Amino acid sequence: QVQLVESGGGLVQAGGSLRLSCVASGIISSINAMGWYRQATGKQRELVGSITSGGSTNYADSVKGRFIISRDNAKNTVYLQMNSLKPEDAAVYYCNADVRTHWNSRYTTYWGQGTQVTVSS
């Protein structure tokens, strides 16, 4: 099976920075898009940003200019650099990836367990 594991969450003051990492492992043939979502307590999960295997990115309007998504294909890893953090950025951040295994003919989306980001005023 495929597993995604996030890391890098923690407590940061407003205006500070944090970098999240997500590593995919398992019987992987290839990975297409990878992305980051977040979910605050009592709120819906929302897209933060995504990146294709070729490096094309897109971001939610709320994080444009502050967050940067990148990936290392050799390591099956996606990163989220978060700058100028605001209290409203506090949430559990989840990584996902569209993964093709040797047993499947199409990509399947997998999710990580999430990592907590807390932003203090």
mmCIF file of N, CA and C in Angstrom:
data_model
loop_
_atom_site.group_PDB
_atom_site.id
_atom_site.type_symbol
_atom_site.label_atom_id
_atom_site.label_comp_id
_atom_site.label_asym_id
_atom_site.label_seq_id
_atom_site.Cartn_x
_atom_site.Cartn_y
_atom_site.Cartn_z
ATOM 1 N N GLN A 1 0.832 -1.197 0.000
ATOM 2 C CA GLN A 1 0.000 0.000 0.000
ATOM 3 C C GLN A 1 0.869 1.250 0.000
ATOM 4 N N VAL A 2 0.243 2.382 -0.341
ATOM 5 C CA VAL A 2 0.919 3.658 -0.386
ATOM 6 C C VAL A 2 0.628 4.432 0.887
ATOM 7 N N GLN A 3 1.659 5.056 1.440
ATOM 8 C CA GLN A 3 1.506 5.884 2.622
ATOM 9 C C GLN A 3 2.085 7.262 2.374
ATOM 10 N N LEU A 4 1.406 8.280 2.907
ATOM 11 C CA LEU A 4 1.896 9.649 2.877
ATOM 12 C C LEU A 4 2.037 10.123 4.316
ATOM 13 N N VAL A 5 3.181 10.698 4.644
ATOM 14 C CA VAL A 5 3.444 11.151 5.999
ATOM 15 C C VAL A 5 3.880 12.605 5.982
ATOM 16 N N GLU A 6 3.113 13.461 6.672
ATOM 17 C CA GLU A 6 3.445 14.876 6.785
ATOM 18 C C GLU A 6 4.303 15.122 8.019
ATOM 19 N N SER A 7 5.075 16.193 7.967
ATOM 20 C CA SER A 7 5.867 16.614 9.107
ATOM 21 C C SER A 7 6.133 18.109 8.996
ATOM 22 N N GLY A 8 6.574 18.710 10.090
ATOM 23 C CA GLY A 8 6.953 20.112 10.077
ATOM 24 C C GLY A 8 5.971 21.055 10.731
ATOM 25 N N GLY A 9 4.829 20.551 11.169
ATOM 26 C CA GLY A 9 3.866 21.402 11.834
ATOM 27 C C GLY A 9 4.344 21.821 13.210
ATOM 28 N N GLY A 10 3.657 22.806 13.777
ATOM 29 C CA GLY A 10 4.020 23.292 15.095
ATOM 30 C C GLY A 10 3.392 24.625 15.391
ATOM 31 N N LEU A 11 3.923 25.273 16.419
ATOM 32 C CA LEU A 11 3.436 26.576 16.859
ATOM 33 C C LEU A 11 4.351 27.680 16.346
ATOM 34 N N VAL A 12 3.752 28.710 15.777
ATOM 35 C CA VAL A 12 4.520 29.837 15.257
ATOM 36 C C VAL A 12 3.743 31.125 15.516
ATOM 37 N N GLN A 13 4.465 32.205 15.719
ATOM 38 C CA GLN A 13 3.828 33.501 15.917
ATOM 39 C C GLN A 13 3.369 34.087 14.592
ATOM 40 N N ALA A 14 2.336 34.912 14.643
ATOM 41 C CA ALA A 14 1.870 35.597 13.447
ATOM 42 C C ALA A 14 3.023 36.356 12.806
ATOM 43 N N GLY A 15 3.134 36.229 11.486
ATOM 44 C CA GLY A 15 4.223 36.844 10.761
ATOM 45 C C GLY A 15 5.415 35.931 10.568
ATOM 46 N N GLY A 16 5.415 34.798 11.237
ATOM 47 C CA GLY A 16 6.506 33.854 11.142
ATOM 48 C C GLY A 16 6.367 32.905 9.969
ATOM 49 N N SER A 17 7.299 31.950 9.891
ATOM 50 C CA SER A 17 7.347 31.002 8.784
ATOM 51 C C SER A 17 7.434 29.574 9.288
ATOM 52 N N LEU A 18 7.013 28.655 8.435
ATOM 53 C CA LEU A 18 7.047 27.238 8.742
ATOM 54 C C LEU A 18 7.123 26.485 7.422
ATOM 55 N N ARG A 19 7.839 25.360 7.406
ATOM 56 C CA ARG A 19 7.901 24.531 6.207
ATOM 57 C C ARG A 19 7.390 23.130 6.511
ATOM 58 N N LEU A 20 6.405 22.699 5.744
ATOM 59 C CA LEU A 20 5.847 21.372 5.871
ATOM 60 C C LEU A 20 6.428 20.451 4.806
ATOM 61 N N SER A 21 6.567 19.175 5.149
ATOM 62 C CA SER A 21 7.047 18.175 4.212
ATOM 63 C C SER A 21 6.076 17.005 4.185
ATOM 64 N N CYS A 22 6.000 16.344 3.052
ATOM 65 C CA CYS A 22 5.163 15.163 2.910
ATOM 66 C C CYS A 22 5.886 14.163 2.026
ATOM 67 N N VAL A 23 6.103 12.963 2.548
ATOM 68 C CA VAL A 23 6.818 11.915 1.826
ATOM 69 C C VAL A 23 5.874 10.774 1.497
ATOM 70 N N ALA A 24 5.852 10.373 0.244
ATOM 71 C CA ALA A 24 5.069 9.236 -0.199
ATOM 72 C C ALA A 24 5.962 8.003 -0.293
ATOM 73 N N SER A 25 5.466 6.877 0.196
ATOM 74 C CA SER A 25 6.232 5.641 0.137
ATOM 75 C C SER A 25 5.310 4.472 -0.169
ATOM 76 N N GLY A 26 5.902 3.377 -0.622
ATOM 77 C CA GLY A 26 5.133 2.200 -0.963
ATOM 78 C C GLY A 26 5.485 1.692 -2.344
ATOM 79 N N ILE A 27 4.619 0.834 -2.875
ATOM 80 C CA ILE A 27 4.851 0.282 -4.203
ATOM 81 C C ILE A 27 4.324 1.278 -5.227
ATOM 82 N N ILE A 28 5.151 2.240 -5.554
ATOM 83 C CA ILE A 28 4.763 3.363 -6.404
ATOM 84 C C ILE A 28 5.385 3.235 -7.786
ATOM 85 N N SER A 29 4.539 3.341 -8.787
ATOM 86 C CA SER A 29 5.012 3.373 -10.167
ATOM 87 C C SER A 29 5.319 4.801 -10.590
ATOM 88 N N SER A 30 4.387 5.715 -10.304
ATOM 89 C CA SER A 30 4.583 7.120 -10.625
ATOM 90 C C SER A 30 3.622 7.969 -9.809
ATOM 91 N N ILE A 31 3.946 9.248 -9.674
ATOM 92 C CA ILE A 31 3.106 10.204 -8.976
ATOM 93 C C ILE A 31 2.840 11.379 -9.902
ATOM 94 N N ASN A 32 1.577 11.710 -10.070
ATOM 95 C CA ASN A 32 1.223 12.863 -10.885
ATOM 96 C C ASN A 32 1.173 14.102 -9.989
ATOM 97 N N ALA A 33 -0.014 14.638 -9.762
ATOM 98 C CA ALA A 33 -0.124 15.842 -8.947
ATOM 99 C C ALA A 33 0.017 15.529 -7.462
ATOM 100 N N MET A 34 0.543 16.485 -6.712
ATOM 101 C CA MET A 34 0.597 16.431 -5.266
ATOM 102 C C MET A 34 0.046 17.758 -4.754
ATOM 103 N N GLY A 35 -0.516 17.741 -3.559
ATOM 104 C CA GLY A 35 -1.112 18.967 -3.071
ATOM 105 C C GLY A 35 -1.217 19.044 -1.564
ATOM 106 N N TRP A 36 -1.594 20.230 -1.109
ATOM 107 C CA TRP A 36 -1.818 20.496 0.306
ATOM 108 C C TRP A 36 -3.209 21.041 0.517
ATOM 109 N N TYR A 37 -3.886 20.499 1.518
ATOM 110 C CA TYR A 37 -5.181 20.985 1.963
ATOM 111 C C TYR A 37 -5.084 21.309 3.446
ATOM 112 N N ARG A 38 -6.041 22.064 3.939
ATOM 113 C CA ARG A 38 -6.085 22.340 5.366
ATOM 114 C C ARG A 38 -7.520 22.344 5.853
ATOM 115 N N GLN A 39 -7.683 22.045 7.135
ATOM 116 C CA GLN A 39 -8.998 22.028 7.743
ATOM 117 C C GLN A 39 -8.906 22.565 9.165
ATOM 118 N N ALA A 40 -9.539 23.695 9.388
ATOM 119 C CA ALA A 40 -9.617 24.277 10.720
ATOM 120 C C ALA A 40 -10.787 23.653 11.471
ATOM 121 N N THR A 41 -10.742 23.719 12.783
ATOM 122 C CA THR A 41 -11.788 23.140 13.613
ATOM 123 C C THR A 41 -13.149 23.723 13.260
ATOM 124 N N GLY A 42 -14.107 22.848 12.976
ATOM 125 C CA GLY A 42 -15.453 23.277 12.656
ATOM 126 C C GLY A 42 -15.644 23.823 11.256
ATOM 127 N N LYS A 43 -14.624 23.719 10.416
ATOM 128 C CA LYS A 43 -14.696 24.252 9.061
ATOM 129 C C LYS A 43 -14.424 23.164 8.033
ATOM 130 N N GLN A 44 -14.773 23.440 6.788
ATOM 131 C CA GLN A 44 -14.548 22.489 5.713
ATOM 132 C C GLN A 44 -13.080 22.453 5.296
ATOM 133 N N ARG A 45 -12.673 21.305 4.785
ATOM 134 C CA ARG A 45 -11.342 21.183 4.228
ATOM 135 C C ARG A 45 -11.246 22.035 2.967
ATOM 136 N N GLU A 46 -10.145 22.736 2.797
ATOM 137 C CA GLU A 46 -9.969 23.594 1.638
ATOM 138 C C GLU A 46 -8.606 23.379 1.003
ATOM 139 N N LEU A 47 -8.558 23.612 -0.290
ATOM 140 C CA LEU A 47 -7.305 23.502 -1.030
ATOM 141 C C LEU A 47 -6.386 24.663 -0.674
ATOM 142 N N VAL A 48 -5.131 24.345 -0.404
ATOM 143 C CA VAL A 48 -4.107 25.356 -0.177
ATOM 144 C C VAL A 48 -3.291 25.565 -1.448
ATOM 145 N N GLY A 49 -2.792 24.480 -2.012
ATOM 146 C CA GLY A 49 -2.017 24.556 -3.231
ATOM 147 C C GLY A 49 -1.757 23.179 -3.800
ATOM 148 N N SER A 50 -1.393 23.136 -5.060
ATOM 149 C CA SER A 50 -1.084 21.873 -5.714
ATOM 150 C C SER A 50 0.049 22.079 -6.700
ATOM 151 N N ILE A 51 0.672 20.972 -7.079
ATOM 152 C CA ILE A 51 1.785 21.027 -8.015
ATOM 153 C C ILE A 51 1.780 19.761 -8.861
ATOM 154 N N THR A 52 1.965 19.914 -10.161
ATOM 155 C CA THR A 52 2.006 18.779 -11.069
ATOM 156 C C THR A 52 3.393 18.163 -11.072
ATOM 157 N N SER A 53 3.512 17.012 -11.720
ATOM 158 C CA SER A 53 4.805 16.351 -11.810
ATOM 159 C C SER A 53 5.819 17.196 -12.564
ATOM 160 N N GLY A 54 5.336 18.073 -13.446
ATOM 161 C CA GLY A 54 6.205 18.948 -14.205
ATOM 162 C C GLY A 54 6.526 20.256 -13.521
ATOM 163 N N GLY A 55 5.929 20.501 -12.343
ATOM 164 C CA GLY A 55 6.247 21.692 -11.576
ATOM 165 C C GLY A 55 5.269 22.842 -11.706
ATOM 166 N N SER A 56 4.170 22.650 -12.414
ATOM 167 C CA SER A 56 3.160 23.697 -12.517
ATOM 168 C C SER A 56 2.375 23.783 -11.215
ATOM 169 N N THR A 57 2.185 25.000 -10.697
ATOM 170 C CA THR A 57 1.551 25.185 -9.388
ATOM 171 C C THR A 57 0.290 26.018 -9.469
ATOM 172 N N ASN A 58 -0.555 25.863 -8.464
ATOM 173 C CA ASN A 58 -1.680 26.757 -8.274
ATOM 174 C C ASN A 58 -1.931 26.892 -6.779
ATOM 175 N N TYR A 59 -2.504 28.036 -6.380
ATOM 176 C CA TYR A 59 -2.690 28.345 -4.972
ATOM 177 C C TYR A 59 -4.070 28.922 -4.714
ATOM 178 N N ALA A 60 -4.548 28.734 -3.498
ATOM 179 C CA ALA A 60 -5.740 29.432 -3.066
ATOM 180 C C ALA A 60 -5.434 30.923 -2.989
ATOM 181 N N ASP A 61 -6.428 31.752 -3.283
ATOM 182 C CA ASP A 61 -6.216 33.192 -3.263
ATOM 183 C C ASP A 61 -5.723 33.687 -1.905
ATOM 184 N N SER A 62 -6.163 33.043 -0.846
ATOM 185 C CA SER A 62 -5.827 33.475 0.496
ATOM 186 C C SER A 62 -4.353 33.306 0.853
ATOM 187 N N VAL A 63 -3.632 32.476 0.095
ATOM 188 C CA VAL A 63 -2.227 32.222 0.418
ATOM 189 C C VAL A 63 -1.268 32.672 -0.675
ATOM 190 N N LYS A 64 -1.783 33.172 -1.782
ATOM 191 C CA LYS A 64 -0.923 33.621 -2.875
ATOM 192 C C LYS A 64 0.024 34.712 -2.400
ATOM 193 N N GLY A 65 1.284 34.576 -2.781
ATOM 194 C CA GLY A 65 2.294 35.533 -2.378
ATOM 195 C C GLY A 65 2.912 35.239 -1.035
ATOM 196 N N ARG A 66 2.333 34.310 -0.267
ATOM 197 C CA ARG A 66 2.848 33.970 1.054
ATOM 198 C C ARG A 66 3.347 32.528 1.133
ATOM 199 N N PHE A 67 2.649 31.614 0.470
ATOM 200 C CA PHE A 67 3.005 30.197 0.507
ATOM 201 C C PHE A 67 3.634 29.774 -0.820
ATOM 202 N N ILE A 68 4.553 28.823 -0.746
ATOM 203 C CA ILE A 68 5.192 28.273 -1.931
ATOM 204 C C ILE A 68 5.188 26.757 -1.843
ATOM 205 N N ILE A 69 4.674 26.107 -2.878
ATOM 206 C CA ILE A 69 4.676 24.654 -2.933
ATOM 207 C C ILE A 69 5.765 24.193 -3.894
ATOM 208 N N SER A 70 6.470 23.141 -3.528
ATOM 209 C CA SER A 70 7.527 22.594 -4.372
ATOM 210 C C SER A 70 7.587 21.084 -4.169
ATOM 211 N N ARG A 71 8.372 20.405 -4.995
ATOM 212 C CA ARG A 71 8.475 18.955 -4.866
ATOM 213 C C ARG A 71 9.835 18.458 -5.313
ATOM 214 N N ASP A 72 10.193 17.289 -4.806
ATOM 215 C CA ASP A 72 11.398 16.589 -5.197
ATOM 216 C C ASP A 72 10.945 15.230 -5.697
ATOM 217 N N ASN A 73 10.895 15.070 -6.995
ATOM 218 C CA ASN A 73 10.372 13.838 -7.582
ATOM 219 C C ASN A 73 11.217 12.612 -7.230
ATOM 220 N N ALA A 74 12.520 12.799 -7.106
ATOM 221 C CA ALA A 74 13.402 11.682 -6.771
ATOM 222 C C ALA A 74 13.125 11.149 -5.378
ATOM 223 N N LYS A 75 12.618 12.007 -4.490
ATOM 224 C CA LYS A 75 12.337 11.620 -3.110
ATOM 225 C C LYS A 75 10.847 11.412 -2.846
ATOM 226 N N ASN A 76 10.018 11.556 -3.877
ATOM 227 C CA ASN A 76 8.567 11.452 -3.726
ATOM 228 C C ASN A 76 8.065 12.353 -2.598
ATOM 229 N N THR A 77 8.562 13.569 -2.583
ATOM 230 C CA THR A 77 8.278 14.496 -1.498
ATOM 231 C C THR A 77 7.731 15.819 -2.025
ATOM 232 N N VAL A 78 6.740 16.361 -1.333
ATOM 233 C CA VAL A 78 6.204 17.674 -1.634
ATOM 234 C C VAL A 78 6.371 18.552 -0.398
ATOM 235 N N TYR A 79 6.667 19.832 -0.614
ATOM 236 C CA TYR A 79 6.906 20.767 0.470
ATOM 237 C C TYR A 79 5.923 21.927 0.391
ATOM 238 N N LEU A 80 5.662 22.529 1.531
ATOM 239 C CA LEU A 80 4.877 23.750 1.592
ATOM 240 C C LEU A 80 5.602 24.738 2.484
ATOM 241 N N GLN A 81 6.188 25.757 1.871
ATOM 242 C CA GLN A 81 6.835 26.826 2.606
ATOM 243 C C GLN A 81 5.792 27.890 2.911
ATOM 244 N N MET A 82 5.549 28.149 4.183
ATOM 245 C CA MET A 82 4.532 29.090 4.614
ATOM 246 C C MET A 82 5.199 30.299 5.254
ATOM 247 N N ASN A 83 4.984 31.457 4.667
ATOM 248 C CA ASN A 83 5.559 32.701 5.160
ATOM 249 C C ASN A 83 4.454 33.675 5.557
ATOM 250 N N SER A 84 4.817 34.660 6.363
ATOM 251 C CA SER A 84 3.877 35.685 6.809
ATOM 252 C C SER A 84 2.585 35.063 7.331
ATOM 253 N N LEU A 85 2.731 34.096 8.202
ATOM 254 C CA LEU A 85 1.580 33.350 8.705
ATOM 255 C C LEU A 85 0.629 34.242 9.498
ATOM 256 N N LYS A 86 -0.652 33.960 9.334
ATOM 257 C CA LYS A 86 -1.716 34.683 10.009
ATOM 258 C C LYS A 86 -2.487 33.727 10.911
ATOM 259 N N PRO A 87 -3.159 34.247 11.936
ATOM 260 C CA PRO A 87 -3.962 33.368 12.801
ATOM 261 C C PRO A 87 -4.972 32.529 12.027
ATOM 262 N N GLU A 88 -5.520 33.066 10.960
ATOM 263 C CA GLU A 88 -6.491 32.325 10.165
ATOM 264 C C GLU A 88 -5.877 31.178 9.363
ATOM 265 N N ASP A 89 -4.547 31.080 9.338
ATOM 266 C CA ASP A 89 -3.877 29.952 8.697
ATOM 267 C C ASP A 89 -3.837 28.717 9.591
ATOM 268 N N ALA A 90 -4.153 28.866 10.858
ATOM 269 C CA ALA A 90 -4.114 27.745 11.791
ATOM 270 C C ALA A 90 -5.094 26.662 11.366
ATOM 271 N N ALA A 91 -4.614 25.436 11.284
ATOM 272 C CA ALA A 91 -5.430 24.320 10.829
ATOM 273 C C ALA A 91 -4.595 23.047 10.864
ATOM 274 N N VAL A 92 -5.254 21.931 10.614
ATOM 275 C CA VAL A 92 -4.536 20.701 10.332
ATOM 276 C C VAL A 92 -4.283 20.674 8.831
ATOM 277 N N TYR A 93 -3.041 20.509 8.454
ATOM 278 C CA TYR A 93 -2.665 20.497 7.048
ATOM 279 C C TYR A 93 -2.467 19.067 6.568
ATOM 280 N N TYR A 94 -3.104 18.744 5.453
ATOM 281 C CA TYR A 94 -3.059 17.404 4.889
ATOM 282 C C TYR A 94 -2.382 17.410 3.521
ATOM 283 N N CYS A 95 -1.557 16.437 3.297
ATOM 284 C CA CYS A 95 -0.928 16.226 2.002
ATOM 285 C C CYS A 95 -1.721 15.195 1.220
ATOM 286 N N ASN A 96 -1.799 15.354 -0.088
ATOM 287 C CA ASN A 96 -2.333 14.290 -0.917
ATOM 288 C C ASN A 96 -1.498 14.132 -2.182
ATOM 289 N N ALA A 97 -1.681 12.989 -2.833
ATOM 290 C CA ALA A 97 -0.928 12.697 -4.041
ATOM 291 C C ALA A 97 -1.713 11.746 -4.918
ATOM 292 N N ASP A 98 -1.650 11.971 -6.216
ATOM 293 C CA ASP A 98 -2.256 11.066 -7.187
ATOM 294 C C ASP A 98 -1.186 10.058 -7.583
ATOM 295 N N VAL A 99 -1.377 8.815 -7.142
ATOM 296 C CA VAL A 99 -0.346 7.798 -7.245
ATOM 297 C C VAL A 99 -0.790 6.639 -8.135
ATOM 298 N N ARG A 100 0.107 6.198 -8.985
ATOM 299 C CA ARG A 100 -0.116 4.997 -9.776
ATOM 300 C C ARG A 100 0.792 3.899 -9.237
ATOM 301 N N THR A 101 0.208 2.766 -8.900
ATOM 302 C CA THR A 101 0.982 1.619 -8.443
ATOM 303 C C THR A 101 1.145 0.635 -9.590
ATOM 304 N N HIS A 102 1.914 -0.411 -9.344
ATOM 305 C CA HIS A 102 2.116 -1.439 -10.369
ATOM 306 C C HIS A 102 0.872 -2.289 -10.580
ATOM 307 N N TRP A 103 -0.088 -2.168 -9.668
ATOM 308 C CA TRP A 103 -1.310 -2.972 -9.755
ATOM 309 C C TRP A 103 -2.491 -2.219 -10.349
ATOM 310 N N ASN A 104 -2.368 -0.914 -10.510
ATOM 311 C CA ASN A 104 -3.458 -0.097 -11.020
ATOM 312 C C ASN A 104 -3.103 0.514 -12.368
ATOM 313 N N SER A 105 -4.115 0.672 -13.201
ATOM 314 C CA SER A 105 -3.915 1.269 -14.516
ATOM 315 C C SER A 105 -4.155 2.776 -14.514
ATOM 316 N N ARG A 106 -4.681 3.303 -13.417
ATOM 317 C CA ARG A 106 -4.938 4.725 -13.313
ATOM 318 C C ARG A 106 -4.478 5.249 -11.959
ATOM 319 N N TYR A 107 -4.430 6.567 -11.838
ATOM 320 C CA TYR A 107 -3.988 7.187 -10.600
ATOM 321 C C TYR A 107 -5.078 7.152 -9.532
ATOM 322 N N THR A 108 -4.645 6.935 -8.299
ATOM 323 C CA THR A 108 -5.516 6.937 -7.136
ATOM 324 C C THR A 108 -5.013 7.979 -6.150
ATOM 325 N N THR A 109 -5.929 8.734 -5.556
ATOM 326 C CA THR A 109 -5.555 9.771 -4.610
ATOM 327 C C THR A 109 -5.381 9.198 -3.204
ATOM 328 N N TYR A 110 -4.235 9.489 -2.595
ATOM 329 C CA TYR A 110 -3.946 9.089 -1.229
ATOM 330 C C TYR A 110 -3.769 10.322 -0.364
ATOM 331 N N TRP A 111 -4.079 10.171 0.923
ATOM 332 C CA TRP A 111 -3.999 11.273 1.874
ATOM 333 C C TRP A 111 -3.099 10.915 3.048
ATOM 334 N N GLY A 112 -2.416 11.917 3.572
ATOM 335 C CA GLY A 112 -1.637 11.745 4.778
ATOM 336 C C GLY A 112 -2.497 11.912 6.012
ATOM 337 N N GLN A 113 -1.888 11.748 7.180
ATOM 338 C CA GLN A 113 -2.625 11.804 8.440
ATOM 339 C C GLN A 113 -2.830 13.226 8.951
ATOM 340 N N GLY A 114 -2.107 14.180 8.405
ATOM 341 C CA GLY A 114 -2.233 15.569 8.791
ATOM 342 C C GLY A 114 -1.191 15.999 9.804
ATOM 343 N N THR A 115 -0.866 17.278 9.778
ATOM 344 C CA THR A 115 0.048 17.866 10.747
ATOM 345 C C THR A 115 -0.529 19.200 11.207
ATOM 346 N N GLN A 116 -0.493 19.438 12.514
ATOM 347 C CA GLN A 116 -1.121 20.617 13.110
ATOM 348 C C GLN A 116 -0.243 21.848 12.977
ATOM 349 N N VAL A 117 -0.847 22.931 12.515
ATOM 350 C CA VAL A 117 -0.190 24.236 12.466
ATOM 351 C C VAL A 117 -0.986 25.196 13.336
ATOM 352 N N THR A 118 -0.326 25.773 14.320
ATOM 353 C CA THR A 118 -0.960 26.724 15.220
ATOM 354 C C THR A 118 -0.255 28.064 15.095
ATOM 355 N N VAL A 119 -1.025 29.129 14.937
ATOM 356 C CA VAL A 119 -0.469 30.469 14.777
ATOM 357 C C VAL A 119 -0.996 31.353 15.901
ATOM 358 N N SER A 120 -0.092 31.915 16.681
ATOM 359 C CA SER A 120 -0.468 32.772 17.793
ATOM 360 C C SER A 120 -0.399 34.237 17.387
ATOM 361 N N SER A 121 -1.262 35.057 17.990
ATOM 362 C CA SER A 121 -1.305 36.481 17.688
ATOM 363 C C SER A 121 -0.183 37.226 18.382
#
